Amino acid sequence: METAWKKYSDEKLKEVMEFVQGYKKFLADAKTEREFTENAIIAAKKKGFRPFNKNEKLKAGDKVYFNNRGKNVALFVIGKKPVEEGLNILGAHIDSPRIDIKMNPLYEDNGLVLMDTHYYGGIKKYQWVAIPLSLHGVICKKDGSSVKINIGEKDEDPVLGISDLLIHLAKDQMQKTAASVIDGEDLNALVGSIPSDSDSKETVKENILNILKKEYGIEESDFISAELELVPAGKPRDFGLDRSMVMAYGQDDRACAYTSLMGILDSEVTDKTVSCILVDKEEVGSNGTTGAHSSFFENCVAEILEATDGNSDLKLRHALENSSLISSDVSMAYDPNYPNVFENKNTAFFGKGISFNKFTGSRGKSGANDASAEYVAKIRKVMDDNNVSCQFSELGKVDQGGGGTIAYILANKNMNVIDAGIPVQNMHAPFETASKADIYEAYQAYKAFLKDMD
Ligand code: MN
Ligand code: MN
């Protein structure tokens, strides 16, 4: 596989860089599943998408979306053929590893106030201490109102964070293995240190509660019905002296979610109905109402059938089993600092384009969705016909580890599914790195798939 960089004309290179500017801007404002959903809907509306309305009939070219609880969204462009003949679908996840706030988080310890947390997804806990964190999310009150929280992104905002032990006193800690050097229960975020005027026992906590009351109108008990996430503070940045890469929080999987979203937003009407589904909870098993296991997507397809040629249980089953899907999720990029975990004939490299994984899984392909050879052949043709730079890889050496995506969940509906996404370094670290060429090629790949997969 050749690097994509060499095929770009000066003009094309400008286009690549401009596309990635849009990507960086979007990611800066979409650091949680809720923020991503909100911003995806704003972008979709600008491109002529409207919320699905049960009382409306749909025809070819109509563009609609379904918003599932503000954390999961499905978009559709109706095609010329009956929906029963199958859809071309892009599926990506919009949740990322992070540190969630517990339901009863606040406590005071010797004049310091902290928030207790429970981390979300697979993280190396030692990477998340001693860095600036911002607080994002929503607090829902008993009166039905809710307060959006976003603290730590603006220059003038304060940031929060979790302390690490100073090296001077870390003799015992340094003997521990990386897995146990920081205990999950010790990921407590420091949030305040000024006492209030009262002589209550916990005056610093009282002061923090006064601030929360004044600025957000919330009581301590409102944390019970909240979804608050600590994420790395700061915007996506150009990476490298040649600016060829991006470093940002949550590129797993917002790199693929954004490029898939742009793929459908820039889609013309085709024979097939096309769809993009952006799901929550992938990092913790895809369960629940907003995860890929939810019946939300099937329900959407049933609604689309009903609004076009009429729905039936059998038509819905036909629509699903005649569909083709790309599970748009990031892959791992070769890292010269850790060459021993890769087998280079089957490894994704920066700059060589979107990476297709015929299968994922670990230790003997366990848990893998394994795309059929026939489907992979069709994919190769679509990519070649559209001059998309792509590579075909595995997730590291056999028996080194591995991973999974939402691929198998949708394949279980008996549709063709293959994994394909942008290779990243430092996956699941606070800041992940990806190549701009790969981000652009993924966007091209997703557009080509929606247009040409038959
Ligand atoms: Mn992922
Ligand atoms: Mn992940």
Coordinates of C-alpha atoms and ligand atoms in Angstrom, one line a residue:
M1 CA 0.0 0.0 0.0
E2 CA 1.3 3.4 -1.0
T3 CA 1.0 6.4 1.4
A4 CA -2.0 8.6 0.5
W5 CA 0.1 11.8 0.9
K6 CA 1.9 11.2 -2.4
K7 CA -1.3 11.1 -4.5
Y8 CA -2.5 14.6 -3.4
S9 CA -2.1 17.5 -5.7
D10 CA -1.5 20.9 -4.0
E11 CA -5.1 21.7 -4.4
K12 CA -6.2 18.3 -3.0
L13 CA -3.8 18.7 -0.1
K14 CA -5.5 22.0 0.7
E15 CA -8.9 20.2 0.7
V16 CA -7.5 17.5 3.1
M17 CA -6.3 20.2 5.5
E18 CA -9.5 22.1 5.3
F19 CA -11.6 19.0 6.0
V20 CA -9.5 18.3 9.1
Q21 CA -10.0 21.9 10.3
G22 CA -13.7 21.2 10.3
Y23 CA -13.1 17.9 12.1
K24 CA -11.0 19.5 14.8
K25 CA -13.6 22.2 15.4
F26 CA -16.4 19.7 15.6
L27 CA -14.5 17.5 18.1
A28 CA -13.7 20.5 20.3
D29 CA -17.5 21.0 20.8
A30 CA -18.4 17.3 21.0
K31 CA -16.6 15.6 23.8
T32 CA -19.4 13.5 25.1
E33 CA -22.1 11.4 23.5
R34 CA -24.7 14.0 24.3
E35 CA -22.6 16.8 22.9
F36 CA -21.9 14.8 19.8
T37 CA -25.6 14.0 19.2
E38 CA -26.5 17.7 19.6
N39 CA -23.9 18.9 17.2
A40 CA -24.6 16.1 14.7
I41 CA -28.2 17.2 14.6
I42 CA -27.3 20.8 14.1
A43 CA -25.0 19.8 11.2
A44 CA -27.6 17.5 9.7
K45 CA -30.3 20.2 9.8
K46 CA -28.0 22.5 7.9
K47 CA -27.8 19.8 5.2
G48 CA -31.6 19.5 4.9
F49 CA -32.3 16.7 7.4
R50 CA -35.4 17.0 9.5
P51 CA -36.7 15.0 12.5
F52 CA -38.8 12.0 11.5
N53 CA -42.5 12.6 11.7
K54 CA -44.8 9.5 11.9
N55 CA -47.6 11.3 10.0
E56 CA -45.5 12.0 6.9
K57 CA -44.9 9.8 3.9
L58 CA -41.3 9.6 2.7
K59 CA -40.0 9.5 -0.9
A60 CA -36.6 9.2 -2.6
G61 CA -34.3 12.0 -1.6
D62 CA -36.0 12.8 1.8
K63 CA -33.5 13.2 4.6
V64 CA -34.6 12.4 8.2
Y65 CA -33.1 11.6 11.6
F66 CA -34.2 10.0 14.8
N67 CA -32.8 11.2 18.1
N68 CA -32.7 8.5 20.9
R69 CA -32.6 10.2 24.3
G70 CA -30.1 12.8 23.2
K71 CA -27.3 10.2 23.2
N72 CA -27.8 8.1 20.0
V73 CA -28.9 9.2 16.6
A74 CA -29.8 7.6 13.3
L75 CA -29.9 9.4 10.0
F76 CA -31.4 8.3 6.7
V77 CA -31.5 9.4 3.1
I78 CA -34.3 7.6 1.4
G79 CA -33.3 5.9 -1.9
K80 CA -35.1 5.1 -5.1
K81 CA -35.5 1.4 -4.5
P82 CA -37.8 -0.1 -1.8
V83 CA -36.2 -0.1 1.7
E84 CA -37.0 -3.8 1.9
E85 CA -34.1 -4.3 -0.6
G86 CA -31.7 -3.3 2.0
L87 CA -29.8 -0.2 3.2
N88 CA -26.1 0.9 3.1
I89 CA -25.3 1.8 6.7
L90 CA -22.4 3.4 8.6
G91 CA -22.3 2.6 12.3
A92 CA -19.9 4.4 14.7
H93 CA -19.8 5.0 18.4
I94 CA -19.8 8.4 20.1
D95 CA -18.9 7.5 23.7
S96 CA -15.2 7.5 24.7
P97 CA -13.3 6.3 27.8
R98 CA -13.4 8.9 30.6
I99 CA -14.0 9.4 34.3
D100 CA -17.6 9.5 35.4
I101 CA -18.8 11.2 38.6
K102 CA -20.5 9.0 41.2
M103 CA -24.0 9.6 42.4
N104 CA -22.9 10.8 45.9
P105 CA -19.6 12.3 44.9
L106 CA -18.7 15.2 47.2
Y107 CA -16.7 14.9 50.4
E108 CA -14.3 16.9 52.4
D109 CA -10.9 15.7 53.7
N110 CA -8.7 18.0 55.8
G111 CA -9.9 21.2 54.1
L112 CA -10.0 19.8 50.6
V113 CA -13.1 18.9 48.7
L114 CA -13.1 16.0 46.3
M115 CA -15.5 14.2 43.9
D116 CA -15.6 10.5 43.9
T117 CA -15.6 8.9 40.5
H118 CA -16.0 5.6 38.6
Y119 CA -14.1 5.4 35.4
Y120 CA -15.8 4.4 32.1
G121 CA -14.3 2.1 29.6
G122 CA -10.8 0.6 29.3
I123 CA -8.2 3.0 30.6
K124 CA -4.7 2.9 31.9
K125 CA -5.6 4.7 35.1
Y126 CA -2.1 6.1 35.6
Q127 CA -2.6 8.2 32.4
W128 CA -5.5 10.1 33.8
V129 CA -3.8 11.7 36.8
A130 CA -2.0 15.1 37.0
I131 CA -3.6 16.4 33.8
P132 CA -6.3 19.1 33.4
L133 CA -9.8 17.7 33.2
S134 CA -13.0 19.4 32.3
L135 CA -16.5 18.5 33.6
H136 CA -19.2 17.8 31.0
G137 CA -22.7 16.6 31.3
V138 CA -26.2 17.1 32.6
I139 CA -27.9 17.4 35.9
C140 CA -31.6 16.5 36.0
K141 CA -33.8 17.9 38.7
K142 CA -36.9 16.5 40.3
D143 CA -39.0 19.4 38.8
G144 CA -38.2 18.1 35.3
S145 CA -35.7 20.8 34.4
S146 CA -32.1 20.0 33.7
V147 CA -28.8 21.9 33.7
K148 CA -26.1 21.5 31.1
I149 CA -22.6 21.5 32.5
N150 CA -19.4 22.4 30.6
I151 CA -16.6 23.6 32.8
G152 CA -13.0 23.7 31.8
E153 CA -12.9 24.3 28.1
K154 CA -12.9 28.1 27.9
D155 CA -9.6 29.8 28.6
E156 CA -11.1 31.6 31.6
D157 CA -12.7 28.4 33.0
P158 CA -11.2 26.6 35.9
V159 CA -10.1 23.0 35.3
L160 CA -10.4 20.0 37.7
G161 CA -8.0 17.1 38.1
I162 CA -6.8 14.0 40.0
S163 CA -3.6 14.2 41.9
D164 CA -0.6 11.8 41.5
L165 CA 1.8 10.9 44.2
L166 CA 5.0 13.0 44.1
I167 CA 8.0 10.9 43.0
H168 CA 9.8 11.9 46.3
L169 CA 7.5 9.7 48.3
A170 CA 6.7 7.1 45.7
K171 CA 9.1 4.4 46.8
D172 CA 6.4 1.8 47.5
Q173 CA 4.2 3.0 44.6
M174 CA 7.0 2.6 42.0
Q175 CA 7.2 -1.1 42.9
K176 CA 3.6 -1.8 41.8
T177 CA 2.6 -3.0 38.3
A178 CA 1.1 -0.6 35.9
A179 CA -2.4 -2.1 36.4
S180 CA -2.3 -1.4 40.2
V181 CA -0.3 1.7 40.5
I182 CA -3.5 3.8 40.7
D183 CA -6.6 2.1 42.2
G184 CA -9.9 2.9 40.6
E185 CA -11.2 4.0 44.0
D186 CA -8.4 6.5 44.3
L187 CA -9.4 8.4 41.2
N188 CA -10.8 11.3 43.2
A189 CA -11.0 14.7 41.6
L190 CA -10.0 17.8 43.7
V191 CA -12.6 20.5 43.3
G192 CA -12.1 23.1 46.1
S193 CA -10.2 24.4 49.1
I194 CA -11.7 27.7 50.4
P195 CA -13.8 27.5 53.6
S196 CA -17.1 29.2 53.9
D197 CA -17.8 31.7 56.7
S198 CA -20.0 29.4 58.7
D199 CA -18.7 27.1 61.5
S200 CA -20.2 24.0 60.1
K201 CA -18.0 20.9 60.2
E202 CA -17.4 20.8 56.4
T203 CA -17.1 24.4 55.5
V204 CA -15.1 23.9 52.3
K205 CA -17.7 21.5 51.0
E206 CA -20.4 24.0 52.1
N207 CA -18.6 26.7 50.0
I208 CA -18.6 24.5 46.9
L209 CA -22.3 23.7 47.4
N210 CA -23.0 27.4 47.7
I211 CA -21.2 28.0 44.4
L212 CA -23.1 25.2 42.7
K213 CA -26.4 26.6 44.0
K214 CA -25.6 30.1 42.9
E215 CA -24.2 29.3 39.4
Y216 CA -26.3 26.2 38.5
G217 CA -29.2 26.2 40.9
I218 CA -28.5 22.7 42.0
E219 CA -28.5 21.0 45.4
E220 CA -26.1 18.2 46.6
S221 CA -28.9 15.6 46.1
D222 CA -29.2 16.6 42.4
F223 CA -25.9 14.7 41.7
I224 CA -28.0 11.5 42.1
S225 CA -29.8 12.2 38.8
A226 CA -26.9 13.5 36.8
E227 CA -24.5 12.2 34.1
L228 CA -21.2 14.0 34.6
E229 CA -18.1 13.1 32.9
L230 CA -14.5 14.2 33.5
V231 CA -12.7 14.4 30.2
P232 CA -9.3 15.8 29.2
A233 CA -9.5 19.6 28.9
G234 CA -8.4 21.3 25.7
K235 CA -9.1 21.4 22.0
P236 CA -7.8 19.1 19.2
R237 CA -4.3 20.2 18.1
D238 CA -2.2 19.7 15.0
F239 CA 0.5 17.2 15.7
G240 CA 3.9 17.0 14.2
L241 CA 6.3 19.6 12.8
D242 CA 4.7 19.0 9.4
R243 CA 1.2 19.2 10.9
S244 CA 0.4 15.8 9.3
M245 CA -1.5 14.5 12.4
V246 CA -4.1 15.4 14.9
M247 CA -3.9 14.9 18.7
A248 CA -7.2 15.0 20.5
Y249 CA -9.3 13.4 23.1
G250 CA -11.9 10.8 22.0
Q251 CA -10.8 10.1 18.5
D252 CA -11.9 6.6 19.3
D253 CA -14.4 6.8 17.9
R254 CA -15.3 10.3 17.0
A255 CA -12.8 10.2 14.2
C256 CA -15.0 7.6 12.5
A257 CA -18.2 9.1 13.8
Y258 CA -17.4 12.5 12.3
T259 CA -16.3 11.1 9.0
S260 CA -19.3 8.8 8.8
L261 CA -21.6 11.7 9.7
M262 CA -20.0 13.9 7.0
G263 CA -20.3 10.9 4.6
I264 CA -24.1 10.8 4.9
L265 CA -24.5 14.5 5.1
D266 CA -22.7 14.9 1.8
S267 CA -24.6 11.9 0.2
E268 CA -26.7 12.3 -2.9
V269 CA -29.8 10.3 -3.3
T270 CA -29.0 6.8 -4.7
D271 CA -30.9 3.6 -5.5
K272 CA -30.4 2.4 -2.0
T273 CA -31.6 4.0 1.2
V274 CA -28.5 5.0 3.2
S275 CA -28.1 5.4 6.9
C276 CA -25.7 6.4 9.6
I277 CA -26.2 5.3 13.1
L278 CA -24.1 6.9 16.0
V279 CA -24.3 4.8 19.1
D280 CA -23.5 5.2 22.8
K281 CA -22.1 2.7 25.3
E282 CA -19.7 0.9 22.9
E283 CA -16.8 1.2 25.4
V284 CA -18.8 -0.6 28.1
G285 CA -20.4 -3.4 26.0
S286 CA -23.0 -1.6 23.9
N287 CA -25.9 -2.5 26.2
G288 CA -28.9 -0.4 27.2
T289 CA -31.3 1.9 25.4
T290 CA -28.7 3.9 23.5
G291 CA -26.1 1.2 22.8
A292 CA -25.9 -0.9 19.6
H293 CA -27.8 -3.8 21.2
S294 CA -30.9 -1.6 21.6
S295 CA -33.8 -2.2 19.3
F296 CA -33.7 1.6 18.5
F297 CA -32.2 1.1 15.0
E298 CA -34.6 -1.7 14.0
N299 CA -37.4 0.5 15.2
C300 CA -36.2 3.3 13.0
V301 CA -36.0 1.0 10.0
A302 CA -39.6 -0.2 10.7
E303 CA -40.7 3.4 10.8
I304 CA -38.9 4.2 7.5
L305 CA -40.6 1.1 5.9
E306 CA -44.0 2.2 7.2
A307 CA -43.4 5.8 5.8
T308 CA -42.5 4.5 2.4
D309 CA -44.0 1.2 1.1
G310 CA -45.6 0.0 4.3
N311 CA -44.1 -2.1 7.1
S312 CA -44.5 -5.7 8.1
D313 CA -42.4 -8.0 10.3
L314 CA -41.2 -9.8 7.2
K315 CA -40.3 -6.6 5.3
L316 CA -38.3 -5.4 8.3
R317 CA -36.4 -8.7 8.4
H318 CA -35.7 -8.5 4.6
A319 CA -34.5 -4.9 4.9
L320 CA -32.0 -5.9 7.6
E321 CA -30.7 -9.0 6.0
N322 CA -30.3 -7.2 2.6
S323 CA -28.3 -4.5 4.2
S324 CA -24.6 -3.8 4.2
L325 CA -22.8 -2.1 7.0
I326 CA -19.4 -0.7 7.8
S327 CA -18.7 -0.7 11.5
S328 CA -16.8 2.6 11.5
D329 CA -14.4 2.2 14.4
V330 CA -10.8 3.2 14.8
S331 CA -8.0 0.7 14.3
M332 CA -4.5 0.6 15.8
A333 CA -1.7 2.3 14.0
Y334 CA 1.8 1.0 13.9
D335 CA 3.9 2.6 16.6
P336 CA 7.8 2.5 16.2
N337 CA 8.1 2.7 20.0
Y338 CA 6.4 -0.7 20.4
P339 CA 7.2 -2.6 17.2
N340 CA 7.0 -6.0 19.0
V341 CA 3.2 -6.1 19.2
F342 CA 2.7 -5.7 15.5
E343 CA 3.0 -8.1 12.6
N344 CA 3.8 -5.7 9.8
K345 CA 2.3 -7.5 6.8
N346 CA -1.1 -7.1 8.6
T347 CA -0.7 -3.8 10.4
A348 CA -2.3 -0.4 9.7
F349 CA 0.1 2.5 9.2
F350 CA -0.4 6.2 9.4
G351 CA -1.0 7.9 6.0
K352 CA -2.0 4.7 4.1
G353 CA -5.8 5.4 4.4
I354 CA -8.8 3.8 6.1
S355 CA -8.0 0.4 7.6
F356 CA -10.4 -2.5 7.0
N357 CA -10.3 -5.4 9.5
K358 CA -11.9 -8.4 8.0
F359 CA -12.1 -9.7 11.6
T360 CA -11.4 -8.5 15.1
G361 CA -11.5 -10.4 18.3
S362 CA -8.7 -11.9 20.3
R363 CA -6.9 -15.2 21.0
G364 CA -8.1 -17.3 18.1
K365 CA -10.5 -14.6 16.8
S366 CA -12.7 -15.1 19.8
G367 CA -15.7 -12.7 19.7
A368 CA -15.0 -11.6 16.2
N369 CA -17.3 -10.5 13.4
D370 CA -15.6 -12.1 10.4
A371 CA -16.7 -10.4 7.2
S372 CA -17.3 -12.9 4.4
A373 CA -14.7 -13.0 1.6
E374 CA -17.5 -12.2 -0.9
Y375 CA -18.3 -9.0 0.9
V376 CA -14.7 -8.0 1.3
A377 CA -14.2 -8.4 -2.5
K378 CA -17.1 -6.0 -3.1
I379 CA -15.6 -3.6 -0.6
R380 CA -12.2 -3.7 -2.4
K381 CA -14.0 -2.9 -5.7
V382 CA -15.9 0.1 -4.3
M383 CA -12.7 1.5 -2.8
D384 CA -10.6 1.0 -6.0
D385 CA -13.3 2.4 -8.2
N386 CA -13.3 5.6 -6.1
N387 CA -9.5 5.8 -5.7
V388 CA -9.7 5.6 -1.9
S389 CA -6.5 4.8 -0.1
C390 CA -7.2 1.8 2.1
Q391 CA -5.3 -0.9 3.9
F392 CA -6.3 -4.3 5.3
S393 CA -5.1 -5.1 8.8
E394 CA -5.4 -7.0 12.1
L395 CA -5.4 -5.6 15.6
G396 CA -1.8 -6.5 16.4
K397 CA 0.0 -9.8 16.7
V398 CA -1.8 -13.0 17.3
D399 CA -2.2 -13.6 21.1
Q400 CA -1.1 -10.1 22.0
G401 CA -4.5 -8.8 22.7
G402 CA -7.2 -7.6 20.3
G403 CA -10.5 -5.9 20.6
G404 CA -14.1 -5.7 19.3
T405 CA -16.6 -3.2 18.0
I406 CA -20.3 -3.0 17.3
A407 CA -19.8 -5.1 14.1
Y408 CA -21.0 -8.4 15.5
I409 CA -24.2 -6.9 17.0
L410 CA -25.5 -5.8 13.6
A411 CA -24.1 -8.8 11.8
N412 CA -26.3 -10.9 14.1
K413 CA -29.2 -9.3 12.3
N414 CA -27.9 -11.2 9.3
M415 CA -26.5 -8.3 7.4
N416 CA -23.0 -8.0 5.8
V417 CA -20.7 -6.1 8.2
I418 CA -17.0 -5.2 8.0
D419 CA -14.9 -3.1 10.4
A420 CA -13.2 -0.1 8.9
G421 CA -11.8 3.0 10.5
I422 CA -9.0 5.3 11.1
P423 CA -5.7 4.0 12.6
V424 CA -4.8 5.7 15.9
Q425 CA -1.9 5.8 18.3
N426 CA -2.3 6.0 22.1
M427 CA -5.9 4.5 21.8
H428 CA -7.9 5.2 25.0
A429 CA -5.2 7.5 26.4
P430 CA -6.4 11.0 27.3
F431 CA -5.0 12.2 24.0
E432 CA -5.0 10.0 20.9
T433 CA -3.2 10.6 17.6
A434 CA -4.4 10.1 14.1
S435 CA -3.2 11.0 10.6
K436 CA -5.0 13.7 8.7
A437 CA -4.7 11.8 5.4
D438 CA -6.4 8.8 7.0
I439 CA -9.2 11.0 8.4
Y440 CA -9.8 12.4 4.9
E441 CA -9.6 9.0 3.2
A442 CA -12.1 7.5 5.7
Y443 CA -14.5 10.3 4.8
Q444 CA -14.0 9.4 1.1
A445 CA -14.4 5.7 1.9
Y446 CA -17.6 6.2 3.7
K447 CA -19.1 8.3 1.0
A448 CA -18.0 5.8 -1.7
F449 CA -19.6 2.9 0.3
L450 CA -22.9 4.7 0.8
K451 CA -23.0 5.5 -3.0
D452 CA -21.7 2.4 -4.6
M453 CA -22.2 -0.7 -2.4
D454 CA -24.9 -2.8 -4.1
Ligands
MN1 MN -13.9 2.2 19.3
MN2 MN -12.4 2.0 22.3

